PDB file of C-alpha atoms in Angstrom:
ATOM      1  CA  ASN Y   1      82.728 131.728  86.189  1.00  0.00           C
ATOM      2  CA  THR Y   2      83.348 127.981  86.592  1.00  0.00           C
ATOM      3  CA  VAL Y   3      86.300 125.696  87.080  1.00  0.00           C
ATOM      4  CA  SER Y   4      84.328 122.733  85.548  1.00  0.00           C
ATOM      5  CA  ASP Y   5      86.600 120.985  82.902  1.00  0.00           C
ATOM      6  CA  LYS Y   6      89.323 123.566  83.530  1.00  0.00           C
ATOM      7  CA  LYS Y   7      92.910 122.257  84.183  1.00  0.00           C
ATOM      8  CA  ILE Y   8      94.323 123.812  87.466  1.00  0.00           C
ATOM      9  CA  ALA Y   9      97.857 123.149  88.247  1.00  0.00           C
ATOM     10  CA  ILE Y  10      98.379 122.593  91.822  1.00  0.00           C
ATOM     11  CA  LEU Y  11     101.902 123.498  92.971  1.00  0.00           C
ATOM     12  CA  GLY Y  12     102.758 121.770  96.152  1.00  0.00           C
ATOM     13  CA  PHE Y  13     100.911 119.066  97.955  1.00  0.00           C
ATOM     14  CA  ALA Y  14     102.911 118.806 101.225  1.00  0.00           C
ATOM     15  CA  PHE Y  15     101.946 120.606 104.363  1.00  0.00           C
ATOM     16  CA  LYS Y  16     105.276 122.615 104.249  1.00  0.00           C
ATOM     17  CA  LYS Y  17     108.459 122.872 102.042  1.00  0.00           C
ATOM     18  CA  ASP Y  18     111.213 120.481 102.360  1.00  0.00           C
ATOM     19  CA  THR Y  19     109.124 117.615 103.597  1.00  0.00           C
ATOM     20  CA  ASN Y  20     106.834 114.871 102.211  1.00  0.00           C
ATOM     21  CA  ASP Y  21     104.318 115.261 105.182  1.00  0.00           C
ATOM     22  CA  THR Y  22     100.966 115.621 103.900  1.00  0.00           C
ATOM     23  CA  ARG Y  23      99.054 115.467 107.190  1.00  0.00           C
ATOM     24  CA  GLU Y  24      96.683 118.348 107.706  1.00  0.00           C
ATOM     25  CA  SER Y  25      97.815 119.847 104.165  1.00  0.00           C
ATOM     26  CA  ALA Y  26      95.413 122.452 102.921  1.00  0.00           C
ATOM     27  CA  SER Y  27      96.035 120.996  99.419  1.00  0.00           C
ATOM     28  CA  ILE Y  28      93.944 118.127 100.053  1.00  0.00           C
ATOM     29  CA  HIS Y  29      90.908 120.180 100.733  1.00  0.00           C
ATOM     30  CA  VAL Y  30      91.461 122.519  97.992  1.00  0.00           C
ATOM     31  CA  CYS Y  31      91.933 119.611  95.707  1.00  0.00           C
ATOM     32  CA  ARG Y  32      88.726 117.982  96.995  1.00  0.00           C
ATOM     33  CA  ASP Y  33      86.794 121.170  96.437  1.00  0.00           C
ATOM     34  CA  LEU Y  34      88.192 121.643  92.841  1.00  0.00           C
ATOM     35  CA  LEU Y  35      87.169 117.966  92.094  1.00  0.00           C
ATOM     36  CA  GLU Y  36      83.815 118.540  93.402  1.00  0.00           C
ATOM     37  CA  GLU Y  37      83.440 121.469  91.139  1.00  0.00           C
ATOM     38  CA  ARG Y  38      84.663 119.082  88.074  1.00  0.00           C
ATOM     39  CA  ALA Y  39      87.961 120.664  87.737  1.00  0.00           C
ATOM     40  CA  ARG Y  40      90.932 118.688  86.315  1.00  0.00           C
ATOM     41  CA  ILE Y  41      93.803 118.983  88.594  1.00  0.00           C
ATOM     42  CA  ALA Y  42      97.457 118.569  87.590  1.00  0.00           C
ATOM     43  CA  ILE Y  43      99.541 118.217  90.647  1.00  0.00           C
ATOM     44  CA  TYR Y  44     103.323 118.897  91.147  1.00  0.00           C
ATOM     45  CA  ASP Y  45     105.280 118.376  94.430  1.00  0.00           C
ATOM     46  CA  PRO Y  46     108.782 117.674  94.481  1.00  0.00           C
ATOM     47  CA  GLN Y  47     108.762 115.148  97.387  1.00  0.00           C
ATOM     48  CA  VAL Y  48     105.335 113.906  97.670  1.00  0.00           C
ATOM     49  CA  SER Y  49     104.860 110.578  95.850  1.00  0.00           C
ATOM     50  CA  GLU Y  50     101.836 109.913  93.441  1.00  0.00           C
ATOM     51  CA  ALA Y  51     100.712 107.015  95.751  1.00  0.00           C
ATOM     52  CA  GLN Y  52     100.479 109.465  98.640  1.00  0.00           C
ATOM     53  CA  ILE Y  53      98.657 112.040  96.747  1.00  0.00           C
ATOM     54  CA  ARG Y  54      95.973 109.548  95.439  1.00  0.00           C
ATOM     55  CA  SER Y  55      95.656 107.998  98.748  1.00  0.00           C
ATOM     56  CA  ASP Y  56      95.119 111.340 100.549  1.00  0.00           C
ATOM     57  CA  LEU Y  57      92.412 112.383  98.060  1.00  0.00           C
ATOM     58  CA  GLU Y  58      90.710 108.988  98.436  1.00  0.00           C
ATOM     59  CA  ASP Y  59      90.863 109.473 102.213  1.00  0.00           C
ATOM     60  CA  VAL Y  60      89.177 112.885 102.024  1.00  0.00           C
ATOM     61  CA  PHE Y  61      86.178 111.461  99.949  1.00  0.00           C
ATOM     62  CA  THR Y  62      85.747 108.362 102.135  1.00  0.00           C
ATOM     63  CA  ASP Y  63      82.679 108.354 104.252  1.00  0.00           C
ATOM     64  CA  SER Y  64      82.055 108.024 107.999  1.00  0.00           C
ATOM     65  CA  VAL Y  65      81.871 104.161 107.539  1.00  0.00           C
ATOM     66  CA  GLY Y  66      85.130 103.945 105.580  1.00  0.00           C
ATOM     67  CA  SER Y  67      83.681 103.695 102.167  1.00  0.00           C
ATOM     68  CA  LEU Y  68      84.739 105.331  99.108  1.00  0.00           C
ATOM     69  CA  SER Y  69      82.046 105.521  96.315  1.00  0.00           C
ATOM     70  CA  ASP Y  70      82.547 104.515  92.703  1.00  0.00           C
ATOM     71  CA  PHE Y  71      81.745 108.094  91.758  1.00  0.00           C
ATOM     72  CA  HIS Y  72      84.599 109.585  93.752  1.00  0.00           C
ATOM     73  CA  ARG Y  73      86.849 106.724  92.767  1.00  0.00           C
ATOM     74  CA  GLN Y  74      86.325 107.665  89.168  1.00  0.00           C
ATOM     75  CA  LEU Y  75      86.311 111.454  89.784  1.00  0.00           C
ATOM     76  CA  ILE Y  76      89.939 110.944  91.116  1.00  0.00           C
ATOM     77  CA  ALA Y  77      91.075 108.523  88.427  1.00  0.00           C
ATOM     78  CA  LYS Y  78      89.547 110.672  85.642  1.00  0.00           C
ATOM     79  CA  ASN Y  79      90.600 114.328  86.829  1.00  0.00           C
ATOM     80  CA  VAL Y  80      93.814 113.940  88.825  1.00  0.00           C
ATOM     81  CA  THR Y  81      97.176 113.895  87.122  1.00  0.00           C
ATOM     82  CA  VAL Y  82     100.414 113.966  88.993  1.00  0.00           C
ATOM     83  CA  HIS Y  83     103.528 115.388  87.312  1.00  0.00           C
ATOM     84  CA  LYS Y  84     107.331 115.119  87.769  1.00  0.00           C
ATOM     85  CA  THR Y  85     107.999 118.720  86.797  1.00  0.00           C
ATOM     86  CA  LEU Y  86     106.318 122.258  87.433  1.00  0.00           C
ATOM     87  CA  LEU Y  87     106.467 122.826  83.473  1.00  0.00           C
ATOM     88  CA  ASP Y  88     104.557 119.511  82.833  1.00  0.00           C
ATOM     89  CA  ALA Y  89     101.983 120.359  85.467  1.00  0.00           C
ATOM     90  CA  THR Y  90     101.236 123.928  84.174  1.00  0.00           C
ATOM     91  CA  LYS Y  91     101.310 122.928  80.461  1.00  0.00           C
ATOM     92  CA  GLN Y  92      97.776 123.911  78.906  1.00  0.00           C
ATOM     93  CA  SER Y  93      96.431 124.804  82.252  1.00  0.00           C
ATOM     94  CA  HIS Y  94      93.959 127.736  82.932  1.00  0.00           C
ATOM     95  CA  ALA Y  95      95.250 128.467  86.227  1.00  0.00           C
ATOM     96  CA  ILE Y  96      97.948 127.722  88.782  1.00  0.00           C
ATOM     97  CA  ALA Y  97      97.544 127.394  92.571  1.00  0.00           C
ATOM     98  CA  VAL Y  98     100.587 127.776  94.771  1.00  0.00           C
ATOM     99  CA  LEU Y  99      99.914 125.636  97.922  1.00  0.00           C
ATOM    100  CA  THR Y 100     103.270 124.812  99.501  1.00  0.00           C
ATOM    101  CA  GLU Y 101     106.155 127.321  99.689  1.00  0.00           C
ATOM    102  CA  TRP Y 102     108.737 125.265  97.835  1.00  0.00           C
ATOM    103  CA  ASP Y 103     111.735 127.499  97.026  1.00  0.00           C
ATOM    104  CA  GLU Y 104     111.533 126.602  93.325  1.00  0.00           C
ATOM    105  CA  PHE Y 105     107.796 128.346  93.203  1.00  0.00           C
ATOM    106  CA  ASN Y 106     109.467 131.609  94.045  1.00  0.00           C
ATOM    107  CA  PHE Y 107     111.555 131.676  90.684  1.00  0.00           C
ATOM    108  CA  PHE Y 108     109.784 129.627  88.130  1.00  0.00           C
ATOM    109  CA  ASP Y 109     110.355 130.698  84.532  1.00  0.00           C
ATOM    110  CA  GLY Y 110     107.166 132.552  84.241  1.00  0.00           C
ATOM    111  CA  GLU Y 111     107.693 133.222  80.461  1.00  0.00           C
ATOM    112  CA  LYS Y 112     108.167 129.783  79.722  1.00  0.00           C
ATOM    113  CA  VAL Y 113     105.021 128.678  81.766  1.00  0.00           C
ATOM    114  CA  ILE Y 114     102.658 131.362  80.473  1.00  0.00           C
ATOM    115  CA  SER Y 115     103.611 130.455  76.830  1.00  0.00           C
ATOM    116  CA  SER Y 116     101.907 127.003  77.368  1.00  0.00           C
ATOM    117  CA  MET Y 117      98.743 128.141  79.415  1.00  0.00           C
ATOM    118  CA  TYR Y 118      95.413 129.360  78.181  1.00  0.00           C
ATOM    119  CA  ARG Y 119      94.553 132.954  78.556  1.00  0.00           C
ATOM    120  CA  PRO Y 120      93.698 134.826  80.786  1.00  0.00           C
ATOM    121  CA  ALA Y 121      96.309 132.932  82.839  1.00  0.00           C
ATOM    122  CA  PHE Y 122      95.776 133.150  86.667  1.00  0.00           C
ATOM    123  CA  VAL Y 123      98.052 132.374  89.480  1.00  0.00           C
ATOM    124  CA  PHE Y 124      96.548 132.034  93.042  1.00  0.00           C
ATOM    125  CA  ASP Y 125      99.222 132.314  95.431  1.00  0.00           C
ATOM    126  CA  GLY Y 126      98.219 130.667  98.846  1.00  0.00           C
ATOM    127  CA  ARG Y 127     101.741 131.162 100.379  1.00  0.00           C
ATOM    128  CA  ASN Y 128     102.654 134.677  99.086  1.00  0.00           C
ATOM    129  CA  VAL Y 129     105.921 133.271  97.442  1.00  0.00           C
ATOM    130  CA  VAL Y 130     105.666 134.222  93.830  1.00  0.00           C
ATOM    131  CA  ASP Y 131     107.149 137.570  92.465  1.00  0.00           C
ATOM    132  CA  ARG Y 132     103.767 139.138  91.917  1.00  0.00           C
ATOM    133  CA  ASP Y 133     105.170 142.191  89.863  1.00  0.00           C
ATOM    134  CA  LYS Y 134     107.298 139.867  87.579  1.00  0.00           C
ATOM    135  CA  LEU Y 135     104.529 137.677  86.834  1.00  0.00           C
ATOM    136  CA  SER Y 136     101.918 140.427  86.354  1.00  0.00           C
ATOM    137  CA  ALA Y 137     104.226 142.183  83.884  1.00  0.00           C
ATOM    138  CA  ILE Y 138     104.295 139.162  81.700  1.00  0.00           C
ATOM    139  CA  GLY Y 139     100.677 138.728  81.563  1.00  0.00           C
ATOM    140  CA  PHE Y 140      99.526 136.761  84.596  1.00  0.00           C
ATOM    141  CA  GLU Y 141      96.491 137.738  86.748  1.00  0.00           C
ATOM    142  CA  VAL Y 142      98.010 137.132  90.276  1.00  0.00           C
ATOM    143  CA  HIS Y 143      95.806 136.646  93.256  1.00  0.00           C
ATOM    144  CA  SER Y 144      97.477 136.441  96.614  1.00  0.00           C
ATOM    145  CA  ILE Y 145      96.331 135.848 100.215  1.00  0.00           C
ATOM    146  CA  GLY Y 146      95.624 139.008 101.868  1.00  0.00           C
ATOM    147  CA  ARG Y 147      96.732 141.261  99.085  1.00  0.00           C
ATOM    148  CA  THR Y 148      95.061 143.136  96.271  1.00  0.00           C
ATOM    149  CA  SER Y 149      95.112 141.453  92.895  1.00  0.00           C
ATOM    150  CA  LYS Y 150      97.868 142.215  90.418  1.00  0.00           C
ATOM    151  CA  VAL Y 151      96.802 142.519  86.868  1.00  0.00           C
ATOM    152  CA  HIS Y 152      98.743 143.641  84.003  1.00  0.00           C
ATOM    153  CA  LEU Y 153      97.152 146.398  81.989  1.00  0.00           C
TER     154      LEU Y 153
END
């Protein structure tokens, strides 16, 4: 019912795969909204640096006069971690949000990932890149943009 204090793994921060360009990336706004709901976010992107991710998140919380409140600075510091691997980001998470269509997100080891996650384990596929049938069969509840949910029964 709530994402407060839940760990959400964000897979992809770049605007599109094979780039480190974050300008106008939907990930920035998704992360902002999750942070406002007090989620803990674990971000993995193979090309975007931690410095760029933190800068983008600070920018999205900066007010019209260019000021970032201490509250938002602490919110980012406390609730955002940036990881070097997909497995590190998803470990002990409650859900995964796929936000960039990196090729490695098409074929990640679902069994290894789900074994380290809390249950029920959710995948929110914002790019329609994951193998929904495979992930559902091993126990993920998969939600994809524009498609009906896949739940293993």
